[in-house]
Structures are given as C-alpha cells and as structure tokens.
Amino acid sequence: MEKILEVKDLHVTFTTYGGTVKAVRGVNFYLNKGETLAIVGESGCGKSVTSNAIMRLIPDPPGKISNGTILFKGTDLTRVSEKEMRGIRGVDISMIFQDPMTALNPTLTIGTQLMEGLKQHHKVSGAEARKKALEMMDLVGIPNPDERLKQYPHQFSGGMRQRIVIAIALICEPELLIADEPTTALDVTIQAQILELFEKIQHATGVSIILITHDLGVVAKIADRIAVMYAGKIIEVGTKREIFYNPEHPYTKGLLNSVPRLDLQGEKLIPIDGTPPDLFSPPTGCPFTARCPFAMEVCDKVYPEVSALSDSHQVNCWLQDERAKQLLAEAVTK
Amino acid sequence: MLRYLLKRLLIMVVTLWIIITLTFVLMVSIPGSPFNSEKSSNEIVQANLERHYNLDEPYYVQYLLYIKSIVTFDFGPSIKQPNQSVNDLLARGFPISFELGIVTIIVAVFSGIILGILAALKHNGFIDYLMMGIAVLGISIPNFILATLLIQQLAVKFSIFPVATWSSPAHMVLPVLALATGPMAIIARLTRSTMLEVLTQDYIKMAKAKGLSPWKITIKHALRNALMPVVTIMGTLLAGILTGTFVIEQIFAIPGMGKYFVESINQRDYPVIMGTTVFYSAFLIFMLFLVDIAYGILDPRIKVHKEGE
C-alpha cells in the first residue's frame, strides 16, 4: 500500500510566559492512501496540535515545529515555504473543524465561501465554479442547492453547516482530509449522519482521512486504524480490531473501560484515576506511570522502546519487555 | 423594507420635533432679547421691532410660528443682519463646514482603520506599540490644543501650511488634521481590538486552511467582521466632528456655519439659532440613519424583521 503521509519524530512546542509547553513530543505515524486513521486521546494530549502541524497552522509565535519531518507524498512539509504551503492547503490537504457554528464566516454567503478556495487555486470561470459548488452541495446532501448557495450561515442548522464545511474542504478534491473532532459539537443523530457522509465521501473520492477525536464510538464506526495519544506521544497504534479487542497499553485498556457498553448492563464504568502530566516539564519515562496500575520502577525512568505485536500493531510499554513478562509469570506461580 | 423606512422616517420627524421644542424652550428662557444691545433704541422703537419679529406675541404663538417657518423651510431674515435671510447664511456657510466635516471623516475613518489593521497584524510588535502610542496621544489631546500647536509649529515656525482661512487644499491640511486626529485614534484603537478578536475566530483559521493569502483573509474575512463596532461608534463620532467644526472654524477663521451658530446665540438672534440648530439636527439624524443602513449591508444577520416574526 502506498503511504500518502508519514510523520517522523514530530515535536511541537509552545513558548509561554510560564515556560515552554512540549505539546507534541516525538510522534511517529503513517497514513495509507484511501484509509482512515483515527487519532484518539483525552483533551490536551496533543492530537489537535499534531493535525494543525500537518497543515502548518500552528500560530508562530508562540508555537513551533521544533523537530521532525512530515512527509506528504515525498515532500517534507516542515521545510516548504509559507507560499508553497498555501498551494498545498485546501488543494492537497484540507481540514474540517470542530464547531460548524463558528467555522463559517457570518458575513459571506455559503456560495462565496464554497467557491473561493476553488477560485484561489484553479483558473475557473464563475459558471464552472458554480457548477462544481452545486455538485459538492449535492454530494454532501444539501437540498435546494441553487437557492442555498445565496444564503448566509445563520440560515443553516448545525448539521447542515457541518455539511457545508465538509463541502468546502472537498471542493478542490484533496488527497488528504484532516477532520478535527468533526462531530463533537453535533447532536447524536446528526453525528451518525455526518459519519455516514464521511464513509460515502471516502467511497466516492478515495480521499485519505485523519480523524481526530476523543469519541471511541465515532472511531469504532469509521476508522481503519487507530493511534492512541497520551501526553504528546503515540503510545499504541493498530488496526481498529487490534485496538478494540487486544489493547496492550494500560492506558488504552483504561480508555476502553471508561466507555459505557450496551451489552454489559449494570456494570460500573471504571475511570482512569489521576490526571495527565504537566507538559511544561514532562516526565522522562513513560508519562502514564503515575496513573498506571502496573507501573514498575523502570517506567518512571526510561521511556519504553516500541514493541511490535504484529505488522500493524505497535505499543510503547515496558510490560512488553521479556523481563517484565518473566516477572509476571513468576508472580503468578508464587 | 419600505415599511421600515417609513417607520424610521416617522421616528426621525419626532426626534426633530423634540429637538426643535427643546431649543425653543432653552432659547426663550435665556434672559435678554436681540435688541438689548442697541443703545439708540427707545422703548417705542423696541416695541415696534418686537412687533415686527412677532416677539410681542405669547410664547405659544411664537412657537407655532417657528414650527411653520421650519415646515416651510423659510426661517426669515436674521435679526442682526436684516439684509440676509437665514437661508442665505446656511447656503453660504454650510458647504464650507460640510467640506471640512466630510474630509475629516474620510481621513479619520480610512487612516484609523488602516492603523488599526496594521497594529492588529503586528500584534505586540514595534508597529503595534507605535500606533497605539499615537492613538493614546490622539485621544487625550483636545482638538483646540492640537490646532494651536499645529499652527504654531507648521504654519508660524516652519511656514509649511497657511495659518488660517479656507481657499485651497493646502488650507485644509491643518484644520482637518486637528479635527481628525481624535476620531482617528478612537477608530484605530477599536479596529485593532476587534481585529485581534476576529483573527482568533475559527472562520479565519478555516480561510487559512483553504490556502487563501493573508491579504485576502484580512480584507475579505476579517475586516468586514471587525468593522461592525466601528460603524456603531460612527454616530457618536459624527456628532463630535460636527460640534468640533465650530471650534476649529473659530481657530482657523474658516467662514463656515460655526461662526453664525455661536454668534447667533450670543446675540439672541432667534431665527438664526433656530435655523442652524434645526438644520444641523436634521443633518445629524440623517447621518445616523445612514449608519443604521450600513449595518444591514455589513452584516447579513441584521435584517429588518417582518411583522409577526
């Protein structure tokens, strides 16, 4: 399979009055053409920062990509100029934002906002742009597109606005779509519709999707692979099946245990105790140590190497070390 | 829309009527009359004069006569300068005051917005601090102080611009500068703060994600949203500039309306007081009306509500 995006050792820092926040600390992942990768994790773990870094939308200052490469179809996005980047944004890589109520400009018509990306990047006539805009409205399922183009955002419901935002992101036919919590701000019924729309679009256009979310229900529905982030690092990555049925990292297990399940009625949810570490001075070892029920002495001191459980399933945890497994086995026999 | 316009028109008329009435009440409650200073006049002459200008009538008759003169837009002759009518004074003075006011507004709005945008785009940079320093000075220095400073430095000391009067574009520079600095500073500060707020909005990030150029993002997406508060304070600024022209015209000896306005009150020249006040109030009310219309053009969310909505 062809890799469309490969992120290697990405570091993003923010300089503030209080010190330097290390928001993303050495993230590695790749994305195959036409697949959906979900990046999951709790608030503040660096998943949105990672997606903004790919788009080079980190406000500088205070933010900075301090290290690492982002290879998009062989081009390192951390090294291209701002002007070149403008030619990539919206054309090759598009982004969908969390809150459709604020992502559209209230003073411009839907049609203007939909077509301006197309007009910016391609030499198209007004009529051609309009035709394409109508096509996109049709694709994302907005009735009466002719009339709707002339209307303003406040005349649309939240779900309809998110459809518009998706149409805007897709109008230049990008190869990569980054969706940053695209359903968080929507009602549950609308969420399901939007997720179905994503599946439909991927089927129709073959676009690769990076889905940023903290909602494991969303992940279960549309992701092919899942990367679990914690305190600025990806701690486990695998196919959807591997992560949901064979989670290996204690954090991933904890995350799955805190999701309510319909088939286990009356069972109590088990939340993860404690809070994530302070990213002003992140721990040198595994950042989950303080909350981990299986923490060992080594966890606090050295960050674990990656252990491959299969071709697609990797985890960074000392429990995967042979010595730890041996200790466990001894403990069980005693 | 037509219904809204008619409603607004009615409100404007009522506002104007209140202003007229208040002016009348204030005018007749100032002690003295137009003929107090005339030494030669004996009591019979004075009585005749008063009869001539209907000043011997009871107040309600005078009031009705005033209303009539306003409705017919004929304020009659000035009492102090009987050879010219109030309409003549308006026709002569107003174009000059209007010119001064309009040039001031244009200068204040454009330079204020540009300074505000620059400061916002270079937030916390040198340009930002410089602009805001200028703005604070501009707000805190009254226009008559600035006017005298400008005359002293640029006209007297360095002779770059003429000292006073009103005949060529060069004559305009100092009065406009003196009058425009305050409003410009207010607009600049306001534009900066709203721009800064708008630039953090999601739709700006979205515009960036579309690959638009910074120029397009600023002008098309940010500015229009940032201008709303500026439009809001335009009403107050207009009133300020209007009254400011009276002071500035005095300092620069500009033959505009300001002179007649102030003199008429000092001399109790009733028709001129009434004429100028009504004219200026009507003008200001109309400008405020234009500001309200501008809202609807800038922000599509502000629309006239149909009845029952």
PDB file of N, CA, C and O in Angstrom, chain B residues 96 100 147 151 163-167 171 175 245-259:
ATOM      1  N   ILE B  96     -19.051  75.015   3.256  1.00  0.00           N
ATOM      2  CA  ILE B  96     -17.676  75.046   3.776  1.00  0.00           C
ATOM      3  C   ILE B  96     -17.549  74.110   4.980  1.00  0.00           C
ATOM      4  O   ILE B  96     -16.634  73.289   5.056  1.00  0.00           O
ATOM      5  N   LEU B 100     -15.308  70.639   5.273  1.00  0.00           N
ATOM      6  CA  LEU B 100     -14.395  70.368   6.387  1.00  0.00           C
ATOM      7  C   LEU B 100     -14.773  69.064   7.093  1.00  0.00           C
ATOM      8  O   LEU B 100     -13.927  68.209   7.354  1.00  0.00           O
ATOM      9  N   ALA B 147      -4.835  72.079  17.447  1.00  0.00           N
ATOM     10  CA  ALA B 147      -4.925  73.094  16.398  1.00  0.00           C
ATOM     11  C   ALA B 147      -3.911  74.202  16.630  1.00  0.00           C
ATOM     12  O   ALA B 147      -3.165  74.576  15.717  1.00  0.00           O
ATOM     13  N   ILE B 151      -0.673  75.112  14.312  1.00  0.00           N
ATOM     14  CA  ILE B 151      -0.466  76.441  13.731  1.00  0.00           C
ATOM     15  C   ILE B 151       0.904  76.973  14.121  1.00  0.00           C
ATOM     16  O   ILE B 151       1.681  77.439  13.273  1.00  0.00           O
ATOM     17  N   VAL B 163      -1.681  79.771   7.710  1.00  0.00           N
ATOM     18  CA  VAL B 163      -2.105  79.856   9.104  1.00  0.00           C
ATOM     19  C   VAL B 163      -3.610  79.663   9.238  1.00  0.00           C
ATOM     20  O   VAL B 163      -4.075  78.947  10.118  1.00  0.00           O
ATOM     21  N   ALA B 164      -4.375  80.351   8.391  1.00  0.00           N
ATOM     22  CA  ALA B 164      -5.823  80.292   8.571  1.00  0.00           C
ATOM     23  C   ALA B 164      -6.542  80.516   7.248  1.00  0.00           C
ATOM     24  O   ALA B 164      -5.909  80.540   6.196  1.00  0.00           O
ATOM     25  N   THR B 165      -7.856  80.649   7.344  1.00  0.00           N
ATOM     26  CA  THR B 165      -8.813  80.800   6.231  1.00  0.00           C
ATOM     27  C   THR B 165      -8.909  79.530   5.384  1.00  0.00           C
ATOM     28  O   THR B 165      -8.273  78.522   5.677  1.00  0.00           O
ATOM     29  N   TRP B 166      -9.722  79.647   4.342  1.00  0.00           N
ATOM     30  CA  TRP B 166     -10.194  78.454   3.653  1.00  0.00           C
ATOM     31  C   TRP B 166     -10.285  78.756   2.175  1.00  0.00           C
ATOM     32  O   TRP B 166     -11.271  79.289   1.701  1.00  0.00           O
ATOM     33  N   SER B 167      -9.229  78.460   1.401  1.00  0.00           N
ATOM     34  CA  SER B 167      -9.378  78.724  -0.021  1.00  0.00           C
ATOM     35  C   SER B 167      -8.728  77.664  -0.900  1.00  0.00           C
ATOM     36  O   SER B 167      -9.189  77.430  -2.012  1.00  0.00           O
ATOM     37  N   HIS B 171      -4.914  74.898   2.586  1.00  0.00           N
ATOM     38  CA  HIS B 171      -5.572  75.475   3.755  1.00  0.00           C
ATOM     39  C   HIS B 171      -6.302  74.424   4.578  1.00  0.00           C
ATOM     40  O   HIS B 171      -6.576  74.614   5.748  1.00  0.00           O
ATOM     41  N   PRO B 175      -6.562  72.339   9.644  1.00  0.00           N
ATOM     42  CA  PRO B 175      -7.836  72.119  10.337  1.00  0.00           C
ATOM     43  C   PRO B 175      -8.291  70.657  10.318  1.00  0.00           C
ATOM     44  O   PRO B 175      -8.760  70.137  11.322  1.00  0.00           O
ATOM     45  N   THR B 245     -16.279  71.068  14.462  1.00  0.00           N
ATOM     46  CA  THR B 245     -16.053  72.023  13.379  1.00  0.00           C
ATOM     47  C   THR B 245     -16.275  73.457  13.880  1.00  0.00           C
ATOM     48  O   THR B 245     -15.586  74.371  13.451  1.00  0.00           O
ATOM     49  N   PHE B 246     -17.230  73.666  14.817  1.00  0.00           N
ATOM     50  CA  PHE B 246     -17.474  75.010  15.332  1.00  0.00           C
ATOM     51  C   PHE B 246     -16.211  75.592  15.943  1.00  0.00           C
ATOM     52  O   PHE B 246     -15.828  76.731  15.662  1.00  0.00           O
ATOM     53  N   VAL B 247     -15.565  74.766  16.778  1.00  0.00           N
ATOM     54  CA  VAL B 247     -14.355  75.220  17.466  1.00  0.00           C
ATOM     55  C   VAL B 247     -13.222  75.453  16.466  1.00  0.00           C
ATOM     56  O   VAL B 247     -12.568  76.496  16.468  1.00  0.00           O
ATOM     57  N   ILE B 248     -13.025  74.454  15.597  1.00  0.00           N
ATOM     58  CA  ILE B 248     -11.913  74.532  14.652  1.00  0.00           C
ATOM     59  C   ILE B 248     -12.106  75.705  13.692  1.00  0.00           C
ATOM     60  O   ILE B 248     -11.168  76.420  13.353  1.00  0.00           O
ATOM     61  N   GLU B 249     -13.352  75.946  13.269  1.00  0.00           N
ATOM     62  CA  GLU B 249     -13.620  77.065  12.372  1.00  0.00           C
ATOM     63  C   GLU B 249     -13.263  78.389  13.034  1.00  0.00           C
ATOM     64  O   GLU B 249     -12.733  79.302  12.393  1.00  0.00           O
ATOM     65  N   GLN B 250     -13.542  78.493  14.325  1.00  0.00           N
ATOM     66  CA  GLN B 250     -13.173  79.706  15.059  1.00  0.00           C
ATOM     67  C   GLN B 250     -11.662  79.909  15.048  1.00  0.00           C
ATOM     68  O   GLN B 250     -11.167  80.980  14.729  1.00  0.00           O
ATOM     69  N   ILE B 251     -10.935  78.813  15.359  1.00  0.00           N
ATOM     70  CA  ILE B 251      -9.474  78.925  15.466  1.00  0.00           C
ATOM     71  C   ILE B 251      -8.846  79.275  14.120  1.00  0.00           C
ATOM     72  O   ILE B 251      -7.960  80.122  14.032  1.00  0.00           O
ATOM     73  N   PHE B 252      -9.325  78.640  13.061  1.00  0.00           N
ATOM     74  CA  PHE B 252      -8.696  78.846  11.749  1.00  0.00           C
ATOM     75  C   PHE B 252      -9.403  79.936  10.925  1.00  0.00           C
ATOM     76  O   PHE B 252      -9.115  80.073   9.739  1.00  0.00           O
ATOM     77  N   ALA B 253     -10.345  80.643  11.541  1.00  0.00           N
ATOM     78  CA  ALA B 253     -11.088  81.696  10.836  1.00  0.00           C
ATOM     79  C   ALA B 253     -11.687  81.194   9.532  1.00  0.00           C
ATOM     80  O   ALA B 253     -11.553  81.803   8.478  1.00  0.00           O
ATOM     81  N   ILE B 254     -12.326  80.033   9.625  1.00  0.00           N
ATOM     82  CA  ILE B 254     -12.965  79.460   8.438  1.00  0.00           C
ATOM     83  C   ILE B 254     -14.402  79.964   8.395  1.00  0.00           C
ATOM     84  O   ILE B 254     -15.130  79.870   9.383  1.00  0.00           O
ATOM     85  N   PRO B 255     -14.841  80.539   7.276  1.00  0.00           N
ATOM     86  CA  PRO B 255     -16.180  81.132   7.218  1.00  0.00           C
ATOM     87  C   PRO B 255     -17.288  80.098   7.081  1.00  0.00           C
ATOM     88  O   PRO B 255     -18.094  80.152   6.159  1.00  0.00           O
ATOM     89  N   GLY B 256     -17.343  79.145   7.977  1.00  0.00           N
ATOM     90  CA  GLY B 256     -18.382  78.114   7.909  1.00  0.00           C
ATOM     91  C   GLY B 256     -19.550  78.456   8.813  1.00  0.00           C
ATOM     92  O   GLY B 256     -19.757  79.613   9.193  1.00  0.00           O
ATOM     93  N   MET B 257     -20.317  77.456   9.161  1.00  0.00           N
ATOM     94  CA  MET B 257     -21.508  77.659   9.959  1.00  0.00           C
ATOM     95  C   MET B 257     -21.200  77.987  11.416  1.00  0.00           C
ATOM     96  O   MET B 257     -21.994  78.615  12.099  1.00  0.00           O
ATOM     97  N   GLY B 258     -20.064  77.522  11.893  1.00  0.00           N
ATOM     98  CA  GLY B 258     -19.739  77.630  13.309  1.00  0.00           C
ATOM     99  C   GLY B 258     -19.853  79.046  13.822  1.00  0.00           C
ATOM    100  O   GLY B 258     -20.413  79.302  14.884  1.00  0.00           O
ATOM    101  N   LYS B 259     -19.346  79.986  13.026  1.00  0.00           N
ATOM    102  CA  LYS B 259     -19.346  81.385  13.417  1.00  0.00           C
ATOM    103  C   LYS B 259     -20.777  81.878  13.652  1.00  0.00           C
ATOM    104  O   LYS B 259     -21.086  82.444  14.697  1.00  0.00           O
TER     105      LYS B 259
END
